[in-house]
Each structure stands twice: as C-alpha cells, then as structure tokens.
PDB file of C-alpha atoms in Angstrom:
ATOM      1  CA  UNK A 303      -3.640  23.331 -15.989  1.00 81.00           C
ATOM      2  CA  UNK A 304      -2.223  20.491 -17.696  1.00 87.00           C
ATOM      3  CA  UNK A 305       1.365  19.920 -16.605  1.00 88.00           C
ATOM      4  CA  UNK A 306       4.224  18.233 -18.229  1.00 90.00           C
ATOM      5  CA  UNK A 307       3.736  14.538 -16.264  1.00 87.00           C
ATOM      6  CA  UNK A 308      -0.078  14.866 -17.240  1.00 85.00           C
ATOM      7  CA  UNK A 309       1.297  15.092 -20.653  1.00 87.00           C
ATOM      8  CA  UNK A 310       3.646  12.176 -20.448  1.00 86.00           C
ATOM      9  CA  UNK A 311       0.805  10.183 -18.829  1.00 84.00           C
ATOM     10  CA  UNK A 312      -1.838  10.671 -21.392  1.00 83.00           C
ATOM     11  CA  UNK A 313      -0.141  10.946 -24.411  1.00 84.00           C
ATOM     12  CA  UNK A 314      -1.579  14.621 -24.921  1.00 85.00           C
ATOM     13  CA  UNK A 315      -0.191  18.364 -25.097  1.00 89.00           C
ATOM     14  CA  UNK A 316      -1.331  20.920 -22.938  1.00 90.00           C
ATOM     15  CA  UNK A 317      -2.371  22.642 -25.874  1.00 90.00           C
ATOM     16  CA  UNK A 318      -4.952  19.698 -26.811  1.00 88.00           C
ATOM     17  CA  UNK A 319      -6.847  20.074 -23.629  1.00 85.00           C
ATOM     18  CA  UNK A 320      -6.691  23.387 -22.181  1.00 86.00           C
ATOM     19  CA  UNK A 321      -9.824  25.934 -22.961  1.00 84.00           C
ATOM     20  CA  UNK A 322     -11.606  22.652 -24.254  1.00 82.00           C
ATOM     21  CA  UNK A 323     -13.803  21.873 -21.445  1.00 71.00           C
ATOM     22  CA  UNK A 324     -15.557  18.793 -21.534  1.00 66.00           C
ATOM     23  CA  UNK A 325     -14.528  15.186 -21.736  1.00 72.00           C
ATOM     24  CA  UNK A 326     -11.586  16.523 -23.634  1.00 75.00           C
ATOM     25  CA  UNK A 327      -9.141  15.880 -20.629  1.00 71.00           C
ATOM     26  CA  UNK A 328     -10.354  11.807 -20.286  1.00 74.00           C
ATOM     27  CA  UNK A 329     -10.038  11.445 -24.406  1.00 74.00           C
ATOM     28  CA  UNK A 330      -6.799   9.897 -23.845  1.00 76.00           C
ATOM     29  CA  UNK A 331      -8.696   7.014 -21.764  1.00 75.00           C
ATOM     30  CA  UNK A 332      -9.827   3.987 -23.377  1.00 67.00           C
ATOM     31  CA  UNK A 333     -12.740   3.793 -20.491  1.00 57.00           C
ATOM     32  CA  UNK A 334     -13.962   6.875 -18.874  1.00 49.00           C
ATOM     33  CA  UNK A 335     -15.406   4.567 -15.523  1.00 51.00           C
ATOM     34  CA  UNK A 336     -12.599   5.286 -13.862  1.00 47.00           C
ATOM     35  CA  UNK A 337     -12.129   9.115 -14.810  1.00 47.00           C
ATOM     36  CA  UNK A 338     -14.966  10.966 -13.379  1.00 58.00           C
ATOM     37  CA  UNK A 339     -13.804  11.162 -10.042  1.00 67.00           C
ATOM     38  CA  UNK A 340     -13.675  15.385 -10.663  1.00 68.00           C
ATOM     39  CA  UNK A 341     -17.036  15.190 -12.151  1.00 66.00           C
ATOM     40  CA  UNK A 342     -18.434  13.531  -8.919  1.00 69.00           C
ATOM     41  CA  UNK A 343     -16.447  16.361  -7.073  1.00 70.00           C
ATOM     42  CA  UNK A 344     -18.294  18.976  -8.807  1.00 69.00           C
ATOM     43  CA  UNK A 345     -21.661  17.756  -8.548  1.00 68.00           C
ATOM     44  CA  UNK A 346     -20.851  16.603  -4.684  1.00 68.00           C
ATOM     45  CA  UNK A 347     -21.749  13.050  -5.331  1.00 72.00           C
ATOM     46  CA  UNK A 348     -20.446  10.773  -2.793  1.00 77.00           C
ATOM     47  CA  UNK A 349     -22.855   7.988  -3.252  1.00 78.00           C
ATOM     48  CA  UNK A 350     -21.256   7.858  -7.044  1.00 77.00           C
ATOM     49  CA  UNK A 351     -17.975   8.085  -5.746  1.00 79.00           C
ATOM     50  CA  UNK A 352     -18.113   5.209  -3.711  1.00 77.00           C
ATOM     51  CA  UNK A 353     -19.748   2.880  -5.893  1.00 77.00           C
ATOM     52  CA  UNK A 354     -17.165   3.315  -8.858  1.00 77.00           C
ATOM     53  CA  UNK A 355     -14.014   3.993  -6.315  1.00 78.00           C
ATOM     54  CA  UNK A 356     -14.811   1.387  -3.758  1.00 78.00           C
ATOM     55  CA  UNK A 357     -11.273   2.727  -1.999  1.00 82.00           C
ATOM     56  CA  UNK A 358     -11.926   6.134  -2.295  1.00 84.00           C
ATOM     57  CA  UNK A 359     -11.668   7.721   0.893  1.00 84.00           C
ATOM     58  CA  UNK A 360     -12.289  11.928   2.396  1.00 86.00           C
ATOM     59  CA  UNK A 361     -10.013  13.978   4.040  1.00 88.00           C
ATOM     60  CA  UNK A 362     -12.059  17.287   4.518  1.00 86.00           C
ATOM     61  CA  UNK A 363     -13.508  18.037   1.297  1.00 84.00           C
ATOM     62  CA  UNK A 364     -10.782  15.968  -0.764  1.00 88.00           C
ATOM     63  CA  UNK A 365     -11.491  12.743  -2.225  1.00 87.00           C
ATOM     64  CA  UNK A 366      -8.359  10.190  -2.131  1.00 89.00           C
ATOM     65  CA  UNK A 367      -8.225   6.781  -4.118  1.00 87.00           C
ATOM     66  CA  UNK A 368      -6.380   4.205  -6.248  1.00 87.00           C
ATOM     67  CA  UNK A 369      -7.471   3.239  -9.634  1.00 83.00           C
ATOM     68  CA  UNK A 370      -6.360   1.229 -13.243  1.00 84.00           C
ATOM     69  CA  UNK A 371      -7.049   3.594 -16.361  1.00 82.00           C
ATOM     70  CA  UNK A 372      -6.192   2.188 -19.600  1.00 83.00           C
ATOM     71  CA  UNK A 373      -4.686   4.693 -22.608  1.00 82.00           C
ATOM     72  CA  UNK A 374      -6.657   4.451 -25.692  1.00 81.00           C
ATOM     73  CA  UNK A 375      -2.948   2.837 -26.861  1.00 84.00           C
ATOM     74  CA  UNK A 376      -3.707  -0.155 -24.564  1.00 85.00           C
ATOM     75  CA  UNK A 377      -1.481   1.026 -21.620  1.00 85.00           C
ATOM     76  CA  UNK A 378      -2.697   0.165 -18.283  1.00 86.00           C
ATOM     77  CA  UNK A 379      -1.784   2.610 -15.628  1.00 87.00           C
ATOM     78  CA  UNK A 380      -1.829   2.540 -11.686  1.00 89.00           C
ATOM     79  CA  UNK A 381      -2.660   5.976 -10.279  1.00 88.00           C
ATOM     80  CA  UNK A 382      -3.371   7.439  -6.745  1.00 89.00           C
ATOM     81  CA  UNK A 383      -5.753  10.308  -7.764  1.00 86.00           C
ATOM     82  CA  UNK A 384      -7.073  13.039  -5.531  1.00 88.00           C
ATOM     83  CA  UNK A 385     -10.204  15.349  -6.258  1.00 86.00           C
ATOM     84  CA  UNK A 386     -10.918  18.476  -4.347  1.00 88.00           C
ATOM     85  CA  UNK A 387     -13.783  21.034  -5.069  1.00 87.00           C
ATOM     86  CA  UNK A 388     -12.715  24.893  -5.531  1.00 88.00           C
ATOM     87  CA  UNK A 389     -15.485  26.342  -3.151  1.00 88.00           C
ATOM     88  CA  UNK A 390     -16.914  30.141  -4.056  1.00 90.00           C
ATOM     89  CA  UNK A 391     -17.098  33.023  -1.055  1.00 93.00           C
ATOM     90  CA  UNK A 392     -20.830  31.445  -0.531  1.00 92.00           C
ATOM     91  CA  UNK A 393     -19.163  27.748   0.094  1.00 87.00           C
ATOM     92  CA  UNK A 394     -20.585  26.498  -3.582  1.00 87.00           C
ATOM     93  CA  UNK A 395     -18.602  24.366  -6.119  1.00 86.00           C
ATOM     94  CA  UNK A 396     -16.886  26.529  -8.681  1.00 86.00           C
ATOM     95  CA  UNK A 397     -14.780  23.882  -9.807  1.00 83.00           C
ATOM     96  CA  UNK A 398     -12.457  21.504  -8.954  1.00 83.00           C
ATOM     97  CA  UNK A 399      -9.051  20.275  -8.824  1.00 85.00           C
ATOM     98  CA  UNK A 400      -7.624  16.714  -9.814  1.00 84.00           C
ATOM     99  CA  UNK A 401      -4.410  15.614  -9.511  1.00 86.00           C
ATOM    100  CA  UNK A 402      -3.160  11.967 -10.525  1.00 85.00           C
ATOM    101  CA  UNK A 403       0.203  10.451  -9.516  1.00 89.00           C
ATOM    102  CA  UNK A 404       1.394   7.213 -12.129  1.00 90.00           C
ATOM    103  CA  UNK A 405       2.089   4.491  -9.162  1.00 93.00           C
ATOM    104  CA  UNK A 406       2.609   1.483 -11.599  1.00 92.00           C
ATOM    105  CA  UNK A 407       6.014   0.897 -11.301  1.00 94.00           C
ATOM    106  CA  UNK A 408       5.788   0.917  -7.290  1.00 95.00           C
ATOM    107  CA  UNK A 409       2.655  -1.542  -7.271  1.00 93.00           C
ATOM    108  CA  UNK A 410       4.917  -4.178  -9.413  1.00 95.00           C
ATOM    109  CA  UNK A 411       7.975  -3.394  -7.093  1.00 96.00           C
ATOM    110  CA  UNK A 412       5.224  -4.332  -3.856  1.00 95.00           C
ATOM    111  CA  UNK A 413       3.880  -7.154  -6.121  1.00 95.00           C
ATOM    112  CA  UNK A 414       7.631  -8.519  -6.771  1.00 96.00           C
ATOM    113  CA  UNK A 415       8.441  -8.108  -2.757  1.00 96.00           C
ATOM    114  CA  UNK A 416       5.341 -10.155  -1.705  1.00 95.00           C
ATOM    115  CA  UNK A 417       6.326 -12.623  -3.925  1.00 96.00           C
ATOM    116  CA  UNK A 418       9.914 -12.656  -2.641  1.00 96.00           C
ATOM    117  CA  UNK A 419       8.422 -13.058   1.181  1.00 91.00           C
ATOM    118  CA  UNK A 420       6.297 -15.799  -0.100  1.00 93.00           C
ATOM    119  CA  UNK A 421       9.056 -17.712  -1.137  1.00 94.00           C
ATOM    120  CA  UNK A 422      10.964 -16.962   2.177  1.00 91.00           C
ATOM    121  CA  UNK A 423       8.174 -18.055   4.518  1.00 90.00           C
ATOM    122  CA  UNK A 424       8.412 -21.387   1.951  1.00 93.00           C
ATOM    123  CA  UNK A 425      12.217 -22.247   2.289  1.00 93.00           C
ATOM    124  CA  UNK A 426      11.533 -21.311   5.780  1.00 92.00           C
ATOM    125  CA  UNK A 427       8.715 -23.198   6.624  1.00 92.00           C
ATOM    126  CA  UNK A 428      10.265 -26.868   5.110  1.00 93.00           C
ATOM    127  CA  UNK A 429      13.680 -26.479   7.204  1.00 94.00           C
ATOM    128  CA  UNK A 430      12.826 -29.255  10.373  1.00 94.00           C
ATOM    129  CA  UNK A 431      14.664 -26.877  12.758  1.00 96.00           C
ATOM    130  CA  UNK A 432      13.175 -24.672  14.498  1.00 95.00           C
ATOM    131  CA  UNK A 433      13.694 -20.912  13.448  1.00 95.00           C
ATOM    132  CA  UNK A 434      12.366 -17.330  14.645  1.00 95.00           C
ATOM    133  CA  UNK A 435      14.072 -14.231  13.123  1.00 94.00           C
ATOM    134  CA  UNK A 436      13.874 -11.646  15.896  1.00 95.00           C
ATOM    135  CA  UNK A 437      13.812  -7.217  15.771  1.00 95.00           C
ATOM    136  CA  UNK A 438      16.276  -5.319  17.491  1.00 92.00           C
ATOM    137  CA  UNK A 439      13.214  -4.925  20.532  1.00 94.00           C
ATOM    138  CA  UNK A 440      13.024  -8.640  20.782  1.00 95.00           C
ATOM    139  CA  UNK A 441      10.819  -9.155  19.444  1.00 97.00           C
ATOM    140  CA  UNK A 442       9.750 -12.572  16.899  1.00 97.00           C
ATOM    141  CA  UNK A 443       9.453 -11.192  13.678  1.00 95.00           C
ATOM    142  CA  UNK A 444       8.990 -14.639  11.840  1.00 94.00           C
ATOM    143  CA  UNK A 445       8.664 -17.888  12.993  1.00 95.00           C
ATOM    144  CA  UNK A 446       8.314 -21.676  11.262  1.00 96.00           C
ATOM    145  CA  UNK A 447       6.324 -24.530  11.791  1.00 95.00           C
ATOM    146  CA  UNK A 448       8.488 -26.259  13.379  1.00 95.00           C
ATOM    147  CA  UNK A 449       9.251 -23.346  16.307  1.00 96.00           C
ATOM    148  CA  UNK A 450       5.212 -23.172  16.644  1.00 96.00           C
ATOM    149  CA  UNK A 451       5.371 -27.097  17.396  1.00 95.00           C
ATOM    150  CA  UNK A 452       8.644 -26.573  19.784  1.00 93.00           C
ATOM    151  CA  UNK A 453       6.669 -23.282  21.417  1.00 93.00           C
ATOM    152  CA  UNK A 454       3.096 -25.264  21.326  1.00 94.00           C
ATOM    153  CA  UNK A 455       2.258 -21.800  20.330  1.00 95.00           C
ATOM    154  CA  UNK A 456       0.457 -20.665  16.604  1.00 95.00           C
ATOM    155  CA  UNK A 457       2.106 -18.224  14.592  1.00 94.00           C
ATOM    156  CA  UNK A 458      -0.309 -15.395  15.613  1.00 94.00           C
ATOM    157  CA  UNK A 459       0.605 -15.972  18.882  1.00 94.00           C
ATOM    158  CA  UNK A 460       3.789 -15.614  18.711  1.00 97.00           C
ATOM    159  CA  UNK A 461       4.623 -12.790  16.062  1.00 96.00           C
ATOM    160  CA  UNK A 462       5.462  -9.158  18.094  1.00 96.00           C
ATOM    161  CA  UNK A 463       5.816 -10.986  21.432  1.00 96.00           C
ATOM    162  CA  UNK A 464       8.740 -11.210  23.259  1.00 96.00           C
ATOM    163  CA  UNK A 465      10.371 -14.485  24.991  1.00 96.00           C
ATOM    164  CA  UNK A 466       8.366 -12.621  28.402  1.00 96.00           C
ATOM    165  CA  UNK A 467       5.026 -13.489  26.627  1.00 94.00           C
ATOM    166  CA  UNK A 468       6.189 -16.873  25.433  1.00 92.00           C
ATOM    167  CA  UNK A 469       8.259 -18.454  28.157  1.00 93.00           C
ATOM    168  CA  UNK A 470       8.527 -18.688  31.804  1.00 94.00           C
ATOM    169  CA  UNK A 471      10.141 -15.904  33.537  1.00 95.00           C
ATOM    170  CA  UNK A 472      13.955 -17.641  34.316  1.00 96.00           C
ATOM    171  CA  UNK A 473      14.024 -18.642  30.661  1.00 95.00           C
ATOM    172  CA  UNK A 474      13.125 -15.843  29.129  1.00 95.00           C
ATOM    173  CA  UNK A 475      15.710 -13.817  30.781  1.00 96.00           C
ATOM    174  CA  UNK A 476      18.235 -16.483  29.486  1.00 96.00           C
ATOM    175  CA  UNK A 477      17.241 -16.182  26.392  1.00 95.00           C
ATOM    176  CA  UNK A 478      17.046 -12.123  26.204  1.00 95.00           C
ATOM    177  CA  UNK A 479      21.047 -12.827  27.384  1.00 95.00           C
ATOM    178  CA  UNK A 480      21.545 -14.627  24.277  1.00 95.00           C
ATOM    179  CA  UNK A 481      19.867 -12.516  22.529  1.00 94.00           C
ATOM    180  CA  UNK A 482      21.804  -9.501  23.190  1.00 94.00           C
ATOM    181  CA  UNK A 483      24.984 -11.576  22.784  1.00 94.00           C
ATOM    182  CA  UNK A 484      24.203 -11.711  19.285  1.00 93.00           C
ATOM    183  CA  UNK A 485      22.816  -8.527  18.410  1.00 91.00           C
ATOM    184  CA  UNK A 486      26.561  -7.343  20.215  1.00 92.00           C
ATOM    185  CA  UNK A 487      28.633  -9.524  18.128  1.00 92.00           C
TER     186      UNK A 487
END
C-alpha cells in the first residue's frame, strides 16, 4: 500500500511504487541511512536498528523512532516512523509494515515554544523582585533569582513544592490564604 499522504510526502504515485519491490519505495530519498528501518524489520536486526536510529525504541515486535529524511528535491522532513514485522502461522517474517507520520511542522512549533520560554525565564530572571508563578495545586511553577536569594533555596529546590516544603508551618498556611485569595478573585 502506498496511500495518498505517502504520496504527498515523497513526491511519488502509488502507481510508481506498488508491485516494484525493491528500493523503489526510498527512491524519493536523497539518503537511504535513514530509510531501512523495514529492512531491519524483516531481517530482525536490532543491533542495526539501534546503531542508525539511536531513538528507536520496541513495543512488542514494533519498532518506534524519530528521524530527518531529505527528498531527492532537497526537502528535509521530520517523521515519527514505526516498523512492525507481518509474522507467518510458524512465527517467521513474511513481511513487514511501515508507516511514517510528517512531524515537521510540530517540531518547529516545539522549537518556536522553547524559544518563547527562554525568553520568559530571561525577562524574568533580570526583574530585582522577587517572583514565583504558582499551579492551581500550589504549587511553584517558576521562580527567579531573586526569589531563590529571598527563599535561600535553588531553583530545583523549589520547583513542584509547595510553601509546606519551603516555609515554616504558620507561614505557609498564611501564604496558602493568600494564595487562594487570588486564585478566588
């Protein structure tokens, strides 16, 4: 099979590839390094599979990873591809299916997002004040320099604790008050 987003992705018919057998399906790849991850499936090669997917990962008899192909037109792709044998009545590989999923636009919306929190923690980190940013469980969800010099506590320390962990008992409670004060109003 060769569906319509396979055909979209690669640039090729179904009718090119089906019946041809071979390389035919990775033609459409400017490097086949990162297309064989079926052809390890077939031949039950894990020790291949890890060393050119280094993030490949099992789940029964399915092989699960992330890779970069390049078209032969010089388009880069992201894809999540998964490999799993078709096993005969005897248990032997009779073939396999592969099935890719084009993640490059997601990857730049992750890259653009870590970029954005980057320059958060930044504008947050030169403000003098102390500053946390707490979740609805109260617990510190960011924190600045400057609350980590207030606290005398680091930044590890203090991220997905709750005033209980941080401060004494009577001032904690106060501050769990306020707390819920604002998440009210």
């Amino acid at each position: 099979a060769w569906n319509r987003a396979m055909e979209v992705l690669s640039g090729l018919p179904a009718s090119a590839v089906m019946g041809k057998g071979g390389d035919v399906y990775t033609s459409w790849i400017r490097s086949t390094s990162g297309s064989a991850l079926v052809q390890f499936v077939l031949h039950q090669d894990k020790d291949a599979i890890a060393g050119t997917y280094p993030h490949a990962y099992f789940e029964g008899n399915t092989v699960r990873t992330e890779t970069v192909l390049t078209r032969t037109d010089g388009q880069s792709f992201s894809l999540w591809v998964s490999a799993t044998p078709i096993l005969g009545e005897k248990g032997e590989v009779t073939g396999a299916i592969e099935s890719a999923r084009d993640v490059t636009h997601q990857k730049k919306i992750a890259r653009a997002l870590k970029e954005s929190r980057r320059y958060l923690d930044a504008i947050i980190n030169t403000m003098p004040d102390p500053l946390f940013i707490k979740d609805h469980d109260h617990r510190f969800v960011t924190v600045n320099d400057s609350f980590c010099e207030f606290t005398g506590h680091s930044r590890e320390n203090l991220v997905g604790k709750t005033d209980y962990d941080v401060f004494p008992e009577g001032e904690a409670a106060i501050f769990l008050e306020k707390d819920r004060d604002v998440f009210r109003t």
